[in-house]
C-alpha cells in the first residue's frame, strides 16, 4: 500500500514513471548497502548472539562513546518510521474507503441520494479517519499481544507472508484467461485462513496470550493439526512452513474454483 500510494496515487505526471523505473531500484540498492557494514561491525564488536542486531545502528555508536551519532541515528530512524506509518495508514484508509466501504454505502437508500460534493466529502473524510484510527489501534494491539516475544524483523516476515497471499490472484488474473472472481476470493480466504493458523496464532500463543498446547500437541491433541507441523510436515522453519501450506491452499482453491466456473464477460 505504501509503494502504491507514493508511486501511483501521488504521481502527477506520467513522465515521472520513466525516471522511477531506474531511480526506485537504485534507491532500494543504496539504502540496503549500509545494512552490510553495520551488521558486520555489530557482529565483530559485540559477537554473535550478544546484542540485538536490530539495535546495532544505536548500540555501535554508544559503545564507542559517540552519543551525538547515536542521537542522529535515532532521530533519523524515528522520522523514517513515522513517515512510513503515516503514508501506510493513508494508503490503506483510501483503499478501504474507495474499494470496500463506499461501494456498499452507495447501494443503500440513505447514501444513494448523496450527489453533492460537500455531502460526499464529509462521509469520505469520516470513513478514512476512522480507518486510520482503527489501523493504529490494531497495530498497537498486535504489538501488545506478540511484539514482546518477536523481533521486529520477525513481525515483518509474518506480514510479508500475509501479503504473499495476493500473488496467485494477481498473477493469475493477468495471465490466465480462465481465472474467475469466485476462484480468487476462495483462494484468498483459504490462504489467509491457513496463514492465520500456521503463523499468526502461534505467534500469539508464544507470547502467552493463547494456550501453548495447541502449538506443541495440536488442537485436542491431534498431532496432524499442529500449526507448525501441519499434516506431519516437519523440518521447516515456521515462516517457510506457513508460506508453503498457505500458498498451496490458495493456489489450489483458486484453480479448482476457477475451473468449476465459467468466466463472465467482465472477468475476461
GROMACS .gro file of C-alpha atoms in nm:
model
  268
    1UNK     CA    1   0.000   0.000   0.000
    2UNK     CA    2   0.281   0.243   0.081
    3UNK     CA    3   0.452   0.197  -0.255
    4UNK     CA    4   0.117   0.221  -0.435
    5UNK     CA    5   0.045   0.550  -0.260
    6UNK     CA    6   0.383   0.701  -0.344
    7UNK     CA    7   0.422   0.568  -0.699
    8UNK     CA    8   0.062   0.575  -0.826
    9UNK     CA    9  -0.171   0.791  -0.619
   10UNK     CA   10   0.077   1.077  -0.572
   11UNK     CA   11   0.214   1.054  -0.927
   12UNK     CA   12   0.115   1.378  -1.102
   13UNK     CA   13   0.296   1.323  -1.431
   14UNK     CA   14   0.325   1.010  -1.643
   15UNK     CA   15   0.679   1.110  -1.741
   16UNK     CA   16   0.786   1.050  -1.382
   17UNK     CA   17   0.730   0.677  -1.436
   18UNK     CA   18   1.032   0.663  -1.669
   19UNK     CA   19   1.255   0.811  -1.401
   20UNK     CA   20   1.107   0.585  -1.136
   21UNK     CA   21   1.199   0.272  -1.336
   22UNK     CA   22   1.567   0.330  -1.256
   23UNK     CA   23   1.552   0.566  -0.955
   24UNK     CA   24   1.342   0.338  -0.735
   25UNK     CA   25   1.559   0.023  -0.779
   26UNK     CA   26   1.870   0.239  -0.728
   27UNK     CA   27   1.718   0.381  -0.409
   28UNK     CA   28   1.646   0.032  -0.275
   29UNK     CA   29   2.002  -0.078  -0.358
   30UNK     CA   30   2.165   0.223  -0.193
   31UNK     CA   31   1.972   0.207   0.135
   32UNK     CA   32   2.049  -0.164   0.169
   33UNK     CA   33   2.421  -0.116   0.106
   34UNK     CA   34   2.452   0.031   0.455
   35UNK     CA   35   2.299  -0.277   0.615
   36UNK     CA   36   2.602  -0.497   0.546
   37UNK     CA   37   2.875  -0.284   0.710
   38UNK     CA   38   2.654  -0.206   1.012
   39UNK     CA   39   2.564  -0.573   1.060
   40UNK     CA   40   2.928  -0.683   1.014
   41UNK     CA   41   3.052  -0.414   1.252
   42UNK     CA   42   2.800  -0.515   1.517
   43UNK     CA   43   2.890  -0.883   1.493
   44UNK     CA   44   3.263  -0.809   1.512
   45UNK     CA   45   3.225  -0.569   1.804
   46UNK     CA   46   2.966  -0.747   2.018
   47UNK     CA   47   2.994  -1.104   1.895
   48UNK     CA   48   2.717  -1.328   1.764
   49UNK     CA   49   2.416  -1.352   1.996
   50UNK     CA   50   2.543  -1.097   2.250
   51UNK     CA   51   2.341  -0.800   2.126
   52UNK     CA   52   2.018  -0.742   1.937
   53UNK     CA   53   2.110  -0.692   1.567
   54UNK     CA   54   1.814  -0.457   1.526
   55UNK     CA   55   1.979  -0.208   1.763
   56UNK     CA   56   2.329  -0.213   1.607
   57UNK     CA   57   2.270   0.127   1.450
   58UNK     CA   58   2.230   0.271   1.803
   59UNK     CA   59   2.441   0.037   2.014
   60UNK     CA   60   2.755   0.069   1.798
   61UNK     CA   61   2.798   0.448   1.839
   62UNK     CA   62   2.702   0.428   2.207
   63UNK     CA   63   2.960   0.156   2.267
   64UNK     CA   64   3.223   0.375   2.102
   65UNK     CA   65   3.130   0.685   2.306
   66UNK     CA   66   2.963   0.873   2.022
   67UNK     CA   67   2.626   0.976   2.170
   68UNK     CA   68   2.574   1.253   1.912
   69UNK     CA   69   2.595   1.000   1.629
   70UNK     CA   70   2.356   0.768   1.815
   71UNK     CA   71   2.111   1.058   1.862
   72UNK     CA   72   2.128   1.142   1.490
   73UNK     CA   73   2.062   0.777   1.402
   74UNK     CA   74   1.769   0.764   1.645
   75UNK     CA   75   1.611   1.083   1.510
   76UNK     CA   76   1.656   0.961   1.152
   77UNK     CA   77   1.506   0.622   1.233
   78UNK     CA   78   1.214   0.779   1.420
   79UNK     CA   79   1.147   1.014   1.127
   80UNK     CA   80   1.158   0.730   0.874
   81UNK     CA   81   0.934   0.505   1.084
   82UNK     CA   82   0.683   0.785   1.145
   83UNK     CA   83   0.669   0.874   0.776
   84UNK     CA   84   0.620   0.508   0.685
   85UNK     CA   85   0.332   0.469   0.930
   86UNK     CA   86   0.165   0.790   0.811
   87UNK     CA   87   0.186   0.706   0.440
   88UNK     CA   88   0.082   0.343   0.502
   89UNK     CA   89  -0.219   0.447   0.710
   90UNK     CA   90  -0.333   0.700   0.449
   91UNK     CA   91  -0.291   0.448   0.166
   92UNK     CA   92  -0.481   0.169   0.343
   93UNK     CA   93  -0.757   0.405   0.456
   94UNK     CA   94  -0.801   0.522   0.096
   95UNK     CA   95  -0.819   0.164  -0.029
   96UNK     CA   96  -1.068   0.058   0.237
   97UNK     CA   97  -1.283   0.364   0.176
   98UNK     CA   98  -1.285   0.354  -0.205
   99UNK     CA   99  -1.293  -0.023  -0.264
  100UNK     CA  100  -1.484  -0.166   0.033
  101UNK     CA  101  -1.699   0.076   0.230
  102UNK     CA  102  -1.816   0.334  -0.026
  103UNK     CA  103  -1.946   0.079  -0.281
  104UNK     CA  104  -2.153  -0.081  -0.004
  105UNK     CA  105  -2.279   0.250   0.134
  106UNK     CA  106  -2.377   0.387  -0.207
  107UNK     CA  107  -2.600   0.083  -0.259
  108UNK     CA  108  -2.808   0.180   0.043
  109UNK     CA  109  -3.108   0.408   0.013
  110UNK     CA  110  -2.970   0.666   0.255
  111UNK     CA  111  -2.642   0.726   0.068
  112UNK     CA  112  -2.760   0.672  -0.291
  113UNK     CA  113  -2.909   1.022  -0.292
  114UNK     CA  114  -2.583   1.195  -0.195
  115UNK     CA  115  -2.493   1.375  -0.516
  116UNK     CA  116  -2.344   1.699  -0.394
  117UNK     CA  117  -1.968   1.710  -0.348
  118UNK     CA  118  -1.992   1.854   0.004
  119UNK     CA  119  -2.209   1.570   0.126
  120UNK     CA  120  -1.975   1.302  -0.008
  121UNK     CA  121  -1.661   1.482   0.112
  122UNK     CA  122  -1.774   1.470   0.473
  123UNK     CA  123  -1.855   1.100   0.451
  124UNK     CA  124  -1.524   1.018   0.284
  125UNK     CA  125  -1.318   1.207   0.541
  126UNK     CA  126  -1.503   1.048   0.831
  127UNK     CA  127  -1.452   0.697   0.691
  128UNK     CA  128  -1.082   0.748   0.622
  129UNK     CA  129  -1.016   0.898   0.963
  130UNK     CA  130  -1.197   0.612   1.134
  131UNK     CA  131  -0.995   0.356   0.933
  132UNK     CA  132  -0.668   0.529   1.027
  133UNK     CA  133  -0.756   0.517   1.397
  134UNK     CA  134  -0.861   0.153   1.366
  135UNK     CA  135  -0.532   0.063   1.191
  136UNK     CA  136  -0.323   0.227   1.460
  137UNK     CA  137  -0.519   0.055   1.735
  138UNK     CA  138  -0.488  -0.283   1.563
  139UNK     CA  139  -0.113  -0.234   1.523
  140UNK     CA  140  -0.078  -0.146   1.891
  141UNK     CA  141  -0.295  -0.442   1.988
  142UNK     CA  142  -0.076  -0.685   1.794
  143UNK     CA  143   0.234  -0.529   1.947
  144UNK     CA  144   0.091  -0.589   2.292
  145UNK     CA  145  -0.004  -0.946   2.201
  146UNK     CA  146   0.308  -1.062   2.019
  147UNK     CA  147   0.557  -0.776   1.995
  148UNK     CA  148   0.742  -0.857   2.316
  149UNK     CA  149   0.814  -1.217   2.209
  150UNK     CA  150   0.912  -1.145   1.848
  151UNK     CA  151   1.183  -0.929   1.699
  152UNK     CA  152   1.078  -0.655   1.461
  153UNK     CA  153   1.212  -0.843   1.160
  154UNK     CA  154   1.006  -1.150   1.256
  155UNK     CA  155   0.688  -0.942   1.275
  156UNK     CA  156   0.773  -0.802   0.932
  157UNK     CA  157   0.816  -1.151   0.788
  158UNK     CA  158   0.476  -1.253   0.928
  159UNK     CA  159   0.317  -0.958   0.748
  160UNK     CA  160   0.505  -1.037   0.425
  161UNK     CA  161   0.370  -1.391   0.438
  162UNK     CA  162   0.020  -1.243   0.457
  163UNK     CA  163   0.084  -1.009   0.163
  164UNK     CA  164   0.210  -1.305  -0.043
  165UNK     CA  165  -0.147  -1.438  -0.047
  166UNK     CA  166  -0.238  -1.176  -0.307
  167UNK     CA  167   0.019  -1.310  -0.555
  168UNK     CA  168  -0.180  -1.606  -0.701
  169UNK     CA  169  -0.490  -1.399  -0.776
  170UNK     CA  170  -0.283  -1.106  -0.905
  171UNK     CA  171  -0.065  -1.313  -1.138
  172UNK     CA  172  -0.347  -1.546  -1.238
  173UNK     CA  173  -0.578  -1.257  -1.315
  174UNK     CA  174  -0.321  -1.104  -1.551
  175UNK     CA  175  -0.205  -1.412  -1.739
  176UNK     CA  176  -0.481  -1.677  -1.710
  177UNK     CA  177  -0.800  -1.615  -1.903
  178UNK     CA  178  -0.979  -1.889  -1.711
  179UNK     CA  179  -0.938  -1.713  -1.374
  180UNK     CA  180  -1.265  -1.611  -1.207
  181UNK     CA  181  -1.363  -1.378  -0.928
  182UNK     CA  182  -1.503  -1.665  -0.724
  183UNK     CA  183  -1.176  -1.854  -0.759
  184UNK     CA  184  -0.972  -1.554  -0.649
  185UNK     CA  185  -1.193  -1.498  -0.342
  186UNK     CA  186  -1.185  -1.867  -0.249
  187UNK     CA  187  -0.807  -1.878  -0.282
  188UNK     CA  188  -0.761  -1.564  -0.075
  189UNK     CA  189  -0.988  -1.689   0.202
  190UNK     CA  190  -0.813  -2.027   0.214
  191UNK     CA  191  -0.467  -1.872   0.205
  192UNK     CA  192  -0.537  -1.623   0.480
  193UNK     CA  193  -0.704  -1.889   0.696
  194UNK     CA  194  -0.401  -2.116   0.658
  195UNK     CA  195  -0.165  -1.822   0.727
  196UNK     CA  196  -0.355  -1.735   1.044
  197UNK     CA  197  -0.349  -2.096   1.165
  198UNK     CA  198   0.015  -2.173   1.089
  199UNK     CA  199   0.178  -1.836   1.164
  200UNK     CA  200  -0.042  -1.573   1.327
  201UNK     CA  201  -0.199  -1.781   1.605
  202UNK     CA  202   0.134  -1.947   1.700
  203UNK     CA  203   0.294  -1.604   1.733
  204UNK     CA  204   0.019  -1.501   1.977
  205UNK     CA  205   0.045  -1.832   2.164
  206UNK     CA  206   0.421  -1.795   2.205
  207UNK     CA  207   0.358  -1.458   2.366
  208UNK     CA  208   0.144  -1.623   2.633
  209UNK     CA  209  -0.195  -1.493   2.523
  210UNK     CA  210  -0.321  -1.830   2.398
  211UNK     CA  211  -0.265  -2.182   2.535
  212UNK     CA  212   0.069  -2.316   2.414
  213UNK     CA  213  -0.072  -2.669   2.399
  214UNK     CA  214  -0.230  -2.640   2.055
  215UNK     CA  215   0.111  -2.540   1.910
  216UNK     CA  216   0.307  -2.822   2.075
  217UNK     CA  217   0.047  -3.101   2.063
  218UNK     CA  218  -0.219  -2.977   1.823
  219UNK     CA  219  -0.583  -2.891   1.898
  220UNK     CA  220  -0.745  -3.156   2.118
  221UNK     CA  221  -0.418  -3.350   2.095
  222UNK     CA  222  -0.447  -3.410   1.718
  223UNK     CA  223  -0.082  -3.407   1.608
  224UNK     CA  224  -0.164  -3.376   1.238
  225UNK     CA  225  -0.316  -3.031   1.303
  226UNK     CA  226  -0.018  -2.884   1.486
  227UNK     CA  227   0.021  -2.534   1.337
  228UNK     CA  228   0.398  -2.557   1.289
  229UNK     CA  229   0.397  -2.922   1.171
  230UNK     CA  230   0.071  -2.934   0.977
  231UNK     CA  231  -0.019  -3.280   0.842
  232UNK     CA  232   0.310  -3.414   0.976
  233UNK     CA  233   0.534  -3.185   0.769
  234UNK     CA  234   0.839  -3.121   0.990
  235UNK     CA  235   1.190  -2.990   0.938
  236UNK     CA  236   1.094  -2.647   0.805
  237UNK     CA  237   1.116  -2.315   0.984
  238UNK     CA  238   0.782  -2.161   1.078
  239UNK     CA  239   0.785  -1.899   0.801
  240UNK     CA  240   0.863  -2.144   0.520
  241UNK     CA  241   0.612  -2.393   0.659
  242UNK     CA  242   0.336  -2.130   0.673
  243UNK     CA  243   0.414  -1.995   0.326
  244UNK     CA  244   0.410  -2.344   0.177
  245UNK     CA  245   0.074  -2.450   0.317
  246UNK     CA  246  -0.097  -2.113   0.271
  247UNK     CA  247   0.008  -2.082  -0.093
  248UNK     CA  248  -0.082  -2.446  -0.163
  249UNK     CA  249  -0.430  -2.386  -0.026
  250UNK     CA  250  -0.455  -2.051  -0.202
  251UNK     CA  251  -0.345  -2.172  -0.546
  252UNK     CA  252  -0.535  -2.500  -0.515
  253UNK     CA  253  -0.871  -2.339  -0.445
  254UNK     CA  254  -0.807  -2.056  -0.689
  255UNK     CA  255  -0.751  -2.302  -0.974
  256UNK     CA  256  -1.020  -2.552  -0.868
  257UNK     CA  257  -1.299  -2.295  -0.824
  258UNK     CA  258  -1.198  -2.111  -1.142
  259UNK     CA  259  -1.213  -2.434  -1.341
  260UNK     CA  260  -1.556  -2.510  -1.194
  261UNK     CA  261  -1.699  -2.173  -1.307
  262UNK     CA  262  -1.711  -2.012  -1.648
  263UNK     CA  263  -1.554  -1.664  -1.650
  264UNK     CA  264  -1.803  -1.386  -1.707
  265UNK     CA  265  -1.768  -1.106  -1.959
  266UNK     CA  266  -1.621  -0.867  -1.701
  267UNK     CA  267  -1.368  -1.128  -1.586
  268UNK     CA  268  -1.237  -1.181  -1.940
   0.00000   0.00000   0.00000
